[in-house]
Amino acid sequence: MVNAFAYVNGELHAERVPAGQLAEQYGTPLYVYSRAALTDAYQAYASACTGRRAKIHYAVKANSNLAVLNVFARLGAGFDIVSGGELARVLAAGGKPHDVVFSGVGKSTAEMRIALDAGVRCFNVESLAELARLNQVAGESGQIAPISLRVNPDVDAKTHPYISTGLKANKFGVAFDDARAAYRAALGMKHLRIAGIDCHIGSQITEISPYLDAIDKVLELVAQVEADGAPIGHIDVGGGLGIRYDDETPPDIGTFVKAILDHFDRRGHGHREIWFEPGRSLVGNAGILLTRVEYLKPGAVKHFAIVDAAMNDLARPAMYDAYHAVDAVAPRDGQPPVIYDIVGPVCESGDWLARDQSLVLKSGDLLAIRSAGAYGFVMSSNYNTRPRAAELLVDGARVHVARRRETLAQLMDDESTLPD
Ligand SMILES: *Cc1c(COP(=O)(O)O)cnc(C)c1O
């Protein structure tokens, strides 16, 4: 993995650009992504798949900025989408409809129609009701919808309950015990074509074994479904590979991919076409969030550093109790550090970004919140009428404004006061 955010002469850089210069020029809070880090992560998947019938579909929801999507489109990635909006983004960023997989539990009729007209590669269907709806929508427009069923293999991905998706108690996928019957139902639907099978067991998974358990269960079903007369063209193992935020030790991407492909070989399915849907592992460590310290607030129990980024900019700490490492952009030497909670200006006790960080700080200092490339900007909101942050994509010494900072005028543009 390239280290895209490293210290040079005592100052944090994004590739070859000093982070302080970016903050000066573009303001804070500021998301900064590294093209080299995005490319490196994608190439790790791609090179581990060399010589195999395998396809990488980037899970757009992790970071859907057009510049980020464009980097992946240029590298030859496919895309995993969960809404009509994400389809529009992929197409605007140069992605090809034939490289798009449409996932999600709640696809609307309108979204199905748009995706059919565009010609997406596959619909990952999550219920019998959705199968019936898609069959009808395809029939009305004289089309055949390629489908796979997202099967819930009921394995424990050993991750946070909010990001675990492959257990019986989750809303996702068709229950394992119902999947064969659901495929039989699909076989009887005239406007559907069975293309493959898929599962996605969760996110921030740091072990390989849950994947291998899921694959074994999926392969049981493949045998049953093919015996029923539906050839399975591809097996989609989903996304979910974790990254290092703190002291986690996920397998690196190459090791992970090889373990999965080897497992298919061992089970006698090495000839199958295998799809991956990575999100976080492609973008998470390719981004940081720059923020400036507004105030230092010492307390009896805790010391707070109040910064200009908040839960509306980065929701993961408030939402998942997630850890993000925080580093000073220009660390001060020779003074004893203080333990701070890093908090934002939003009027909620849940508005914190990091806890118990040992730092030497002064008001006005810049901080880098690490590992902010995935589920960062995409989850941001305008709570407290805070315009959303700008996003930059750095490429060597070049800086591309991937998204301008939102303005207050934009925020109020669609609203109006009452008529007289
Ligand atoms: C979110 C999601 C992914 C990506 O998950 P990561 O943990 O970011 O890799 C892949 N597939 C589906 C269906 C998803 O919902």
Short mmCIF file of C-alpha atoms and ligand atoms in Angstrom, two decimals:
data_model
loop_
_atom_site.label_atom_id
_atom_site.label_comp_id
_atom_site.label_asym_id
_atom_site.label_seq_id
_atom_site.Cartn_x
_atom_site.Cartn_y
_atom_site.Cartn_z
CA MET A 1 0.00 0.00 0.00
CA VAL A 2 1.44 3.39 -0.91
CA ASN A 3 1.68 5.85 1.95
CA ALA A 4 -0.08 8.76 0.30
CA PHE A 5 -0.34 10.81 3.50
CA ALA A 6 3.12 11.02 5.01
CA TYR A 7 5.27 13.58 6.83
CA VAL A 8 7.88 15.45 4.83
CA ASN A 9 10.06 17.94 6.78
CA GLY A 10 7.70 17.81 9.73
CA GLU A 11 4.51 18.50 7.79
CA LEU A 12 1.83 16.09 6.62
CA HIS A 13 1.55 15.90 2.84
CA ALA A 14 -1.10 14.55 0.50
CA GLU A 15 1.16 12.91 -2.08
CA ARG A 16 3.49 15.83 -2.94
CA VAL A 17 1.31 18.67 -1.65
CA PRO A 18 1.62 20.04 1.92
CA ALA A 19 -1.69 19.59 3.74
CA GLY A 20 -1.35 23.06 5.27
CA GLN A 21 -1.27 24.62 1.81
CA LEU A 22 -4.47 22.78 0.85
CA ALA A 23 -6.22 24.00 4.00
CA GLU A 24 -5.07 27.59 3.37
CA GLN A 25 -6.25 27.58 -0.21
CA TYR A 26 -9.48 25.59 0.01
CA GLY A 27 -10.53 26.08 3.64
CA THR A 28 -11.59 23.54 6.24
CA PRO A 29 -13.23 21.13 6.85
CA LEU A 30 -11.76 19.58 3.74
CA TYR A 31 -11.77 16.04 2.37
CA VAL A 32 -8.55 15.14 0.54
CA TYR A 33 -8.23 11.96 -1.54
CA SER A 34 -5.11 10.50 -3.11
CA ARG A 35 -5.29 9.20 -6.67
CA ALA A 36 -2.22 7.03 -6.08
CA ALA A 37 -3.83 5.38 -3.06
CA LEU A 38 -7.08 4.72 -4.96
CA THR A 39 -5.14 3.28 -7.87
CA ASP A 40 -2.91 1.19 -5.66
CA ALA A 41 -5.86 -0.41 -3.85
CA TYR A 42 -7.66 -1.17 -7.11
CA GLN A 43 -4.52 -2.66 -8.66
CA ALA A 44 -4.11 -4.89 -5.62
CA TYR A 45 -7.51 -6.45 -6.39
CA ALA A 46 -6.89 -6.51 -10.14
CA SER A 47 -3.45 -8.07 -10.00
CA ALA A 48 -4.62 -10.77 -7.57
CA CYS A 49 -7.31 -11.60 -10.16
CA THR A 50 -4.90 -11.78 -13.10
CA GLY A 51 -5.51 -14.82 -15.26
CA ARG A 52 -8.86 -15.54 -13.59
CA ARG A 53 -12.39 -14.96 -14.73
CA ALA A 54 -13.00 -12.31 -12.10
CA LYS A 55 -14.55 -8.86 -12.01
CA ILE A 56 -14.25 -6.05 -9.47
CA HIS A 57 -17.35 -3.90 -8.97
CA TYR A 58 -16.56 -0.87 -6.80
CA ALA A 59 -19.34 -0.31 -4.23
CA VAL A 60 -20.24 3.27 -5.11
CA LYS A 61 -21.92 4.09 -1.80
CA ALA A 62 -18.55 4.13 0.00
CA ASN A 63 -17.51 7.29 -1.88
CA SER A 64 -19.53 8.44 -4.86
CA ASN A 65 -17.65 11.58 -5.87
CA LEU A 66 -17.47 11.77 -9.68
CA ALA A 67 -13.68 12.17 -9.67
CA VAL A 68 -13.27 9.03 -7.54
CA LEU A 69 -15.65 7.08 -9.79
CA ASN A 70 -13.76 8.37 -12.82
CA VAL A 71 -10.45 7.08 -11.44
CA PHE A 72 -11.98 3.61 -11.09
CA ALA A 73 -13.72 3.75 -14.49
CA ARG A 74 -10.37 4.55 -16.13
CA LEU A 75 -8.83 1.56 -14.35
CA GLY A 76 -11.50 -0.70 -15.83
CA ALA A 77 -13.56 -1.27 -12.68
CA GLY A 78 -17.21 -2.21 -12.70
CA PHE A 79 -19.61 -0.64 -10.21
CA ASP A 80 -21.99 -1.91 -7.55
CA ILE A 81 -24.87 0.54 -7.06
CA VAL A 82 -27.77 0.72 -4.63
CA SER A 83 -29.91 3.46 -6.20
CA GLY A 84 -30.90 5.13 -9.44
CA GLY A 85 -28.91 8.13 -8.24
CA GLU A 86 -25.75 6.08 -8.06
CA LEU A 87 -26.40 4.77 -11.58
CA ALA A 88 -26.59 8.38 -12.82
CA ARG A 89 -23.28 9.14 -11.09
CA VAL A 90 -21.54 6.12 -12.58
CA LEU A 91 -22.68 7.04 -16.09
CA ALA A 92 -21.69 10.70 -15.56
CA ALA A 93 -18.24 9.54 -14.44
CA GLY A 94 -17.61 7.46 -17.54
CA GLY A 95 -18.70 4.03 -16.26
CA LYS A 96 -20.38 1.61 -18.67
CA PRO A 97 -23.89 0.32 -17.88
CA HIS A 98 -22.78 -3.19 -18.80
CA ASP A 99 -20.28 -3.04 -15.91
CA VAL A 100 -22.94 -2.12 -13.34
CA VAL A 101 -24.49 -4.44 -10.75
CA PHE A 102 -27.66 -3.13 -9.06
CA SER A 103 -27.93 -4.15 -5.37
CA GLY A 104 -30.25 -3.01 -2.58
CA VAL A 105 -33.38 -4.23 -0.76
CA GLY A 106 -35.78 -1.55 -1.90
CA LYS A 107 -35.43 -0.86 -5.63
CA SER A 108 -38.40 1.18 -6.84
CA THR A 109 -40.27 0.53 -10.09
CA ALA A 110 -38.81 3.73 -11.53
CA GLU A 111 -35.27 2.65 -10.60
CA MET A 112 -35.81 -0.77 -12.18
CA ARG A 113 -37.04 0.82 -15.39
CA ILE A 114 -34.08 3.20 -15.62
CA ALA A 115 -31.60 0.42 -14.94
CA LEU A 116 -33.23 -1.87 -17.53
CA ASP A 117 -33.21 0.88 -20.15
CA ALA A 118 -29.57 1.62 -19.40
CA GLY A 119 -28.72 -2.07 -19.71
CA VAL A 120 -27.11 -2.93 -16.38
CA ARG A 121 -25.24 -6.20 -16.13
CA CYS A 122 -27.20 -7.75 -13.27
CA PHE A 123 -29.89 -7.05 -10.68
CA ASN A 124 -29.00 -8.47 -7.27
CA VAL A 125 -32.52 -9.31 -6.10
CA GLU A 126 -33.24 -9.56 -2.38
CA SER A 127 -36.80 -10.92 -2.07
CA LEU A 128 -39.58 -12.86 -3.82
CA ALA A 129 -41.66 -9.70 -3.98
CA GLU A 130 -38.81 -7.90 -5.75
CA LEU A 131 -38.46 -10.79 -8.24
CA ALA A 132 -42.14 -10.51 -9.13
CA ARG A 133 -41.95 -6.73 -9.46
CA LEU A 134 -38.85 -6.87 -11.66
CA ASN A 135 -40.43 -9.55 -13.86
CA GLN A 136 -43.45 -7.31 -14.37
CA VAL A 137 -41.45 -4.15 -15.04
CA ALA A 138 -39.23 -5.98 -17.54
CA GLY A 139 -42.27 -7.50 -19.25
CA GLU A 140 -43.96 -4.11 -19.63
CA SER A 141 -41.00 -2.77 -21.55
CA GLY A 142 -40.37 -5.97 -23.53
CA GLN A 143 -37.04 -6.67 -21.82
CA ILE A 144 -35.38 -9.57 -20.06
CA ALA A 145 -33.80 -8.67 -16.72
CA PRO A 146 -30.57 -10.50 -15.79
CA ILE A 147 -30.76 -11.46 -12.11
CA SER A 148 -28.89 -13.04 -9.30
CA LEU A 149 -30.39 -13.68 -5.88
CA ARG A 150 -28.64 -12.19 -2.91
CA VAL A 151 -28.58 -15.10 -0.53
CA ASN A 152 -28.25 -14.62 3.18
CA PRO A 153 -25.88 -17.41 4.23
CA ASP A 154 -26.45 -16.87 7.97
CA VAL A 155 -22.79 -16.60 8.89
CA ASP A 156 -21.38 -14.31 11.55
CA ALA A 157 -19.00 -11.81 9.97
CA LYS A 158 -17.80 -10.82 13.48
CA THR A 159 -18.18 -7.11 12.86
CA HIS A 160 -20.24 -4.23 14.29
CA PRO A 161 -23.99 -5.13 14.45
CA TYR A 162 -24.89 -2.10 12.29
CA ILE A 163 -22.63 -3.29 9.47
CA SER A 164 -23.26 -7.03 9.72
CA THR A 165 -25.66 -8.14 6.99
CA GLY A 166 -25.40 -11.91 6.61
CA LEU A 167 -27.26 -13.09 9.71
CA LYS A 168 -30.84 -14.40 9.77
CA ALA A 169 -31.84 -11.38 11.83
CA ASN A 170 -30.71 -8.91 9.13
CA LYS A 171 -33.06 -7.34 6.59
CA PHE A 172 -30.78 -8.26 3.69
CA GLY A 173 -31.00 -11.05 1.16
CA VAL A 174 -33.16 -14.15 0.70
CA ALA A 175 -32.93 -16.54 3.66
CA PHE A 176 -30.68 -19.49 2.84
CA ASP A 177 -33.48 -22.00 3.40
CA ASP A 178 -35.79 -20.15 0.99
CA ALA A 179 -33.25 -19.51 -1.74
CA ARG A 180 -33.73 -22.69 -3.79
CA ALA A 181 -37.47 -22.10 -3.98
CA ALA A 182 -36.89 -18.48 -4.92
CA TYR A 183 -34.65 -19.55 -7.80
CA ARG A 184 -37.36 -22.00 -8.92
CA ALA A 185 -39.83 -19.14 -8.86
CA ALA A 186 -37.45 -17.04 -10.95
CA LEU A 187 -37.11 -19.89 -13.45
CA GLY A 188 -40.85 -19.64 -14.02
CA MET A 189 -40.79 -15.89 -14.67
CA LYS A 190 -40.66 -15.15 -18.38
CA HIS A 191 -38.98 -11.77 -18.24
CA LEU A 192 -36.07 -12.78 -16.00
CA ARG A 193 -32.84 -14.52 -16.88
CA ILE A 194 -30.88 -16.17 -14.09
CA ALA A 195 -27.31 -14.92 -14.39
CA GLY A 196 -25.67 -15.74 -11.08
CA ILE A 197 -25.82 -15.81 -7.32
CA ASP A 198 -24.52 -13.41 -4.73
CA CYS A 199 -23.99 -12.75 -1.05
CA HIS A 200 -22.61 -9.87 0.99
CA ILE A 201 -22.10 -10.66 4.64
CA GLY A 202 -21.14 -7.32 6.15
CA SER A 203 -18.53 -4.60 6.31
CA GLN A 204 -15.18 -3.94 8.02
CA ILE A 205 -14.59 -7.70 8.16
CA THR A 206 -11.06 -8.47 9.30
CA GLU A 207 -11.03 -12.25 8.97
CA ILE A 208 -11.21 -14.48 5.92
CA SER A 209 -13.00 -17.43 7.53
CA PRO A 210 -16.55 -15.94 7.44
CA TYR A 211 -16.15 -15.53 3.67
CA LEU A 212 -15.09 -19.14 3.23
CA ASP A 213 -18.07 -20.31 5.32
CA ALA A 214 -20.39 -18.17 3.19
CA ILE A 215 -18.90 -19.49 -0.04
CA ASP A 216 -19.40 -23.09 1.09
CA LYS A 217 -23.06 -22.40 1.71
CA VAL A 218 -23.47 -20.58 -1.58
CA LEU A 219 -21.86 -23.51 -3.42
CA GLU A 220 -24.41 -25.89 -1.85
CA LEU A 221 -27.11 -23.74 -3.38
CA VAL A 222 -25.36 -23.50 -6.73
CA ALA A 223 -25.51 -27.30 -6.99
CA GLN A 224 -29.21 -27.33 -6.12
CA VAL A 225 -30.14 -24.48 -8.46
CA GLU A 226 -28.22 -25.97 -11.37
CA ALA A 227 -29.89 -29.34 -10.71
CA ASP A 228 -33.18 -27.47 -11.04
CA GLY A 229 -32.13 -26.32 -14.50
CA ALA A 230 -30.71 -22.82 -13.99
CA PRO A 231 -27.03 -22.52 -14.91
CA ILE A 232 -25.20 -20.11 -12.57
CA GLY A 233 -22.92 -17.90 -14.64
CA HIS A 234 -21.14 -15.98 -11.89
CA ILE A 235 -20.71 -16.06 -8.14
CA ASP A 236 -20.55 -12.65 -6.46
CA VAL A 237 -18.89 -12.79 -3.03
CA GLY A 238 -19.84 -9.20 -2.14
CA GLY A 239 -17.62 -6.65 -0.44
CA GLY A 240 -16.81 -6.01 3.18
CA LEU A 241 -13.05 -6.42 3.51
CA GLY A 242 -11.93 -4.27 6.44
CA ILE A 243 -9.17 -1.68 6.66
CA ARG A 244 -6.84 -0.62 9.43
CA TYR A 245 -8.29 2.30 11.39
CA ASP A 246 -6.48 1.58 14.66
CA ASP A 247 -4.93 -1.75 15.56
CA GLU A 248 -7.08 -4.00 13.36
CA THR A 249 -5.14 -6.50 11.30
CA PRO A 250 -7.23 -7.29 8.22
CA PRO A 251 -5.62 -9.42 5.53
CA ASP A 252 -4.16 -7.29 2.77
CA ILE A 253 -6.15 -7.18 -0.44
CA GLY A 254 -3.95 -9.58 -2.40
CA THR A 255 -3.99 -12.17 0.41
CA PHE A 256 -7.75 -11.85 0.72
CA VAL A 257 -8.46 -12.28 -3.00
CA LYS A 258 -6.06 -15.19 -3.31
CA ALA A 259 -7.63 -16.95 -0.30
CA ILE A 260 -11.08 -16.65 -1.89
CA LEU A 261 -10.00 -17.79 -5.35
CA ASP A 262 -7.97 -20.67 -3.86
CA HIS A 263 -11.04 -21.73 -1.92
CA PHE A 264 -13.10 -21.95 -5.11
CA ASP A 265 -10.29 -24.03 -6.64
CA ARG A 266 -10.21 -26.36 -3.63
CA ARG A 267 -13.95 -26.87 -3.87
CA GLY A 268 -13.68 -27.70 -7.57
CA HIS A 269 -15.19 -24.41 -8.77
CA GLY A 270 -12.04 -22.74 -10.09
CA HIS A 271 -13.67 -22.39 -13.52
CA ARG A 272 -16.42 -20.12 -12.19
CA GLU A 273 -16.57 -16.40 -12.87
CA ILE A 274 -16.06 -14.66 -9.52
CA TRP A 275 -17.19 -11.13 -8.75
CA PHE A 276 -16.10 -8.84 -5.89
CA GLU A 277 -17.91 -5.73 -4.59
CA PRO A 278 -15.33 -3.86 -2.48
CA GLY A 279 -16.06 -0.40 -1.13
CA ARG A 280 -14.18 0.56 2.03
CA SER A 281 -11.00 -1.38 1.14
CA LEU A 282 -10.65 0.64 -2.09
CA VAL A 283 -11.22 4.12 -0.71
CA GLY A 284 -11.06 4.15 3.11
CA ASN A 285 -7.37 4.81 3.56
CA ALA A 286 -7.18 6.91 0.38
CA GLY A 287 -8.75 9.89 2.14
CA ILE A 288 -8.31 12.21 5.11
CA LEU A 289 -10.46 14.97 6.56
CA LEU A 290 -8.58 18.18 7.39
CA THR A 291 -10.00 20.30 10.18
CA ARG A 292 -8.80 23.30 12.16
CA VAL A 293 -8.82 23.67 15.94
CA GLU A 294 -11.14 26.50 16.96
CA TYR A 295 -10.91 26.31 20.74
CA LEU A 296 -9.17 24.33 23.43
CA LYS A 297 -11.44 23.75 26.40
CA PRO A 298 -9.82 22.25 29.48
CA GLY A 299 -12.16 20.48 31.89
CA ALA A 300 -12.14 18.73 35.25
CA VAL A 301 -12.69 15.31 33.72
CA LYS A 302 -11.84 15.81 30.06
CA HIS A 303 -10.01 18.21 27.80
CA PHE A 304 -11.75 19.11 24.60
CA ALA A 305 -10.38 20.31 21.30
CA ILE A 306 -13.28 21.93 19.48
CA VAL A 307 -12.64 21.76 15.74
CA ASP A 308 -14.44 23.09 12.66
CA ALA A 309 -15.47 19.63 11.39
CA ALA A 310 -18.43 17.90 13.00
CA MET A 311 -20.70 14.87 12.94
CA ASN A 312 -22.46 16.32 9.92
CA ASP A 313 -19.14 16.07 8.02
CA LEU A 314 -18.07 12.67 9.36
CA ALA A 315 -20.91 10.67 10.87
CA ARG A 316 -19.10 7.39 11.57
CA PRO A 317 -18.01 8.13 15.15
CA ALA A 318 -21.53 9.22 16.18
CA MET A 319 -23.23 6.49 14.17
CA TYR A 320 -21.05 3.44 14.78
CA ASP A 321 -18.85 4.55 17.68
CA ALA A 322 -16.10 4.31 15.05
CA TYR A 323 -12.46 5.09 15.70
CA HIS A 324 -10.50 7.46 13.46
CA ALA A 325 -6.88 8.26 14.20
CA VAL A 326 -6.14 11.98 14.46
CA ASP A 327 -2.75 13.56 13.74
CA ALA A 328 -1.46 17.11 13.87
CA VAL A 329 -0.59 18.33 10.37
CA ALA A 330 2.51 20.04 11.78
CA PRO A 331 3.30 18.35 15.12
CA ARG A 332 4.85 20.57 17.81
CA ASP A 333 7.98 19.21 19.39
CA GLY A 334 9.22 19.42 22.93
CA GLN A 335 5.99 19.97 24.87
CA PRO A 336 4.10 17.41 26.92
CA PRO A 337 1.01 16.12 25.08
CA VAL A 338 -2.48 16.45 26.50
CA ILE A 339 -5.27 13.90 26.10
CA TYR A 340 -8.11 15.48 24.13
CA ASP A 341 -11.53 14.51 22.91
CA ILE A 342 -11.88 15.97 19.42
CA VAL A 343 -15.38 17.41 19.08
CA GLY A 344 -17.31 19.56 16.63
CA PRO A 345 -19.53 22.65 16.92
CA VAL A 346 -22.85 20.81 16.40
CA CYS A 347 -25.31 20.98 19.26
CA GLU A 348 -25.37 17.27 20.13
CA SER A 349 -23.39 15.35 22.73
CA GLY A 350 -22.94 12.72 20.00
CA ASP A 351 -20.94 15.24 18.02
CA TRP A 352 -17.48 13.85 18.55
CA LEU A 353 -14.86 12.76 16.03
CA ALA A 354 -12.27 11.06 18.20
CA ARG A 355 -11.69 10.36 21.88
CA ASP A 356 -8.58 10.31 24.06
CA GLN A 357 -6.10 11.55 21.50
CA SER A 358 -2.68 12.48 22.83
CA LEU A 359 -1.68 15.73 21.11
CA VAL A 360 0.14 19.02 21.56
CA LEU A 361 -2.31 21.62 20.31
CA LYS A 362 -2.88 25.34 19.99
CA SER A 363 -5.94 27.11 18.67
CA GLY A 364 -5.60 27.43 14.90
CA ASP A 365 -3.68 24.16 14.47
CA LEU A 366 -4.64 21.81 11.67
CA LEU A 367 -5.59 18.20 12.30
CA ALA A 368 -5.89 15.30 9.88
CA ILE A 369 -8.62 12.77 10.61
CA ARG A 370 -7.35 9.56 9.04
CA SER A 371 -9.11 6.83 7.08
CA ALA A 372 -11.91 9.16 6.04
CA GLY A 373 -12.16 8.13 2.38
CA ALA A 374 -15.00 5.63 2.90
CA TYR A 375 -18.43 6.47 4.34
CA GLY A 376 -17.19 9.98 5.03
CA PHE A 377 -18.42 12.72 2.75
CA VAL A 378 -21.19 10.47 1.36
CA MET A 379 -22.86 10.35 4.78
CA SER A 380 -22.50 14.06 5.42
CA SER A 381 -25.52 16.26 6.01
CA ASN A 382 -26.41 19.90 6.46
CA TYR A 383 -27.46 19.57 10.10
CA ASN A 384 -27.10 22.89 11.93
CA THR A 385 -27.17 24.52 8.45
CA ARG A 386 -23.57 23.65 7.85
CA PRO A 387 -22.57 23.68 4.17
CA ARG A 388 -20.89 20.43 3.22
CA ALA A 389 -17.10 20.29 2.97
CA ALA A 390 -15.12 20.59 -0.24
CA GLU A 391 -13.44 17.48 -1.70
CA LEU A 392 -10.05 17.43 -3.41
CA LEU A 393 -8.33 14.71 -5.40
CA VAL A 394 -4.55 15.03 -5.26
CA ASP A 395 -2.46 13.44 -7.99
CA GLY A 396 1.27 13.91 -7.37
CA ALA A 397 1.75 17.67 -7.20
CA ARG A 398 -1.58 18.36 -8.90
CA VAL A 399 -4.78 19.26 -7.07
CA HIS A 400 -8.20 18.67 -8.59
CA VAL A 401 -11.27 20.22 -6.94
CA ALA A 402 -13.54 17.19 -6.96
CA ARG A 403 -16.35 19.10 -5.27
CA ARG A 404 -16.55 22.78 -4.43
CA ARG A 405 -17.47 23.77 -0.91
CA GLU A 406 -21.23 24.12 -0.64
CA THR A 407 -22.56 27.65 -0.16
CA LEU A 408 -25.29 28.91 2.14
CA ALA A 409 -27.18 30.10 -0.92
CA GLN A 410 -27.22 26.54 -2.28
CA LEU A 411 -28.55 25.30 1.03
CA MET A 412 -31.56 27.61 0.93
CA ASP A 413 -32.11 27.49 -2.81
CA ASP A 414 -34.98 25.00 -2.78
CA GLU A 415 -36.81 26.54 0.15
CA SER A 416 -39.23 29.42 0.32
CA THR A 417 -41.05 31.52 2.87
CA LEU A 418 -44.86 31.63 2.80
CA PRO A 419 -46.70 33.69 0.18
CA ASP A 420 -48.25 37.02 1.37
C1 LIG B 1 -22.00 -1.66 1.13
C2 LIG B 1 -21.97 -2.79 0.18
C3 LIG B 1 -20.75 -3.23 -0.35
C4 LIG B 1 -19.42 -2.64 0.04
O1 LIG B 1 -19.12 -2.89 1.37
P1 LIG B 1 -17.65 -2.47 1.94
O2 LIG B 1 -17.70 -2.93 3.34
O3 LIG B 1 -17.55 -1.00 1.83
O4 LIG B 1 -16.64 -3.18 1.11
C5 LIG B 1 -20.79 -4.25 -1.27
N1 LIG B 1 -21.95 -4.83 -1.66
C6 LIG B 1 -23.14 -4.44 -1.16
C7 LIG B 1 -24.37 -5.10 -1.61
C8 LIG B 1 -23.19 -3.41 -0.22
O5 LIG B 1 -24.36 -3.04 0.28
#
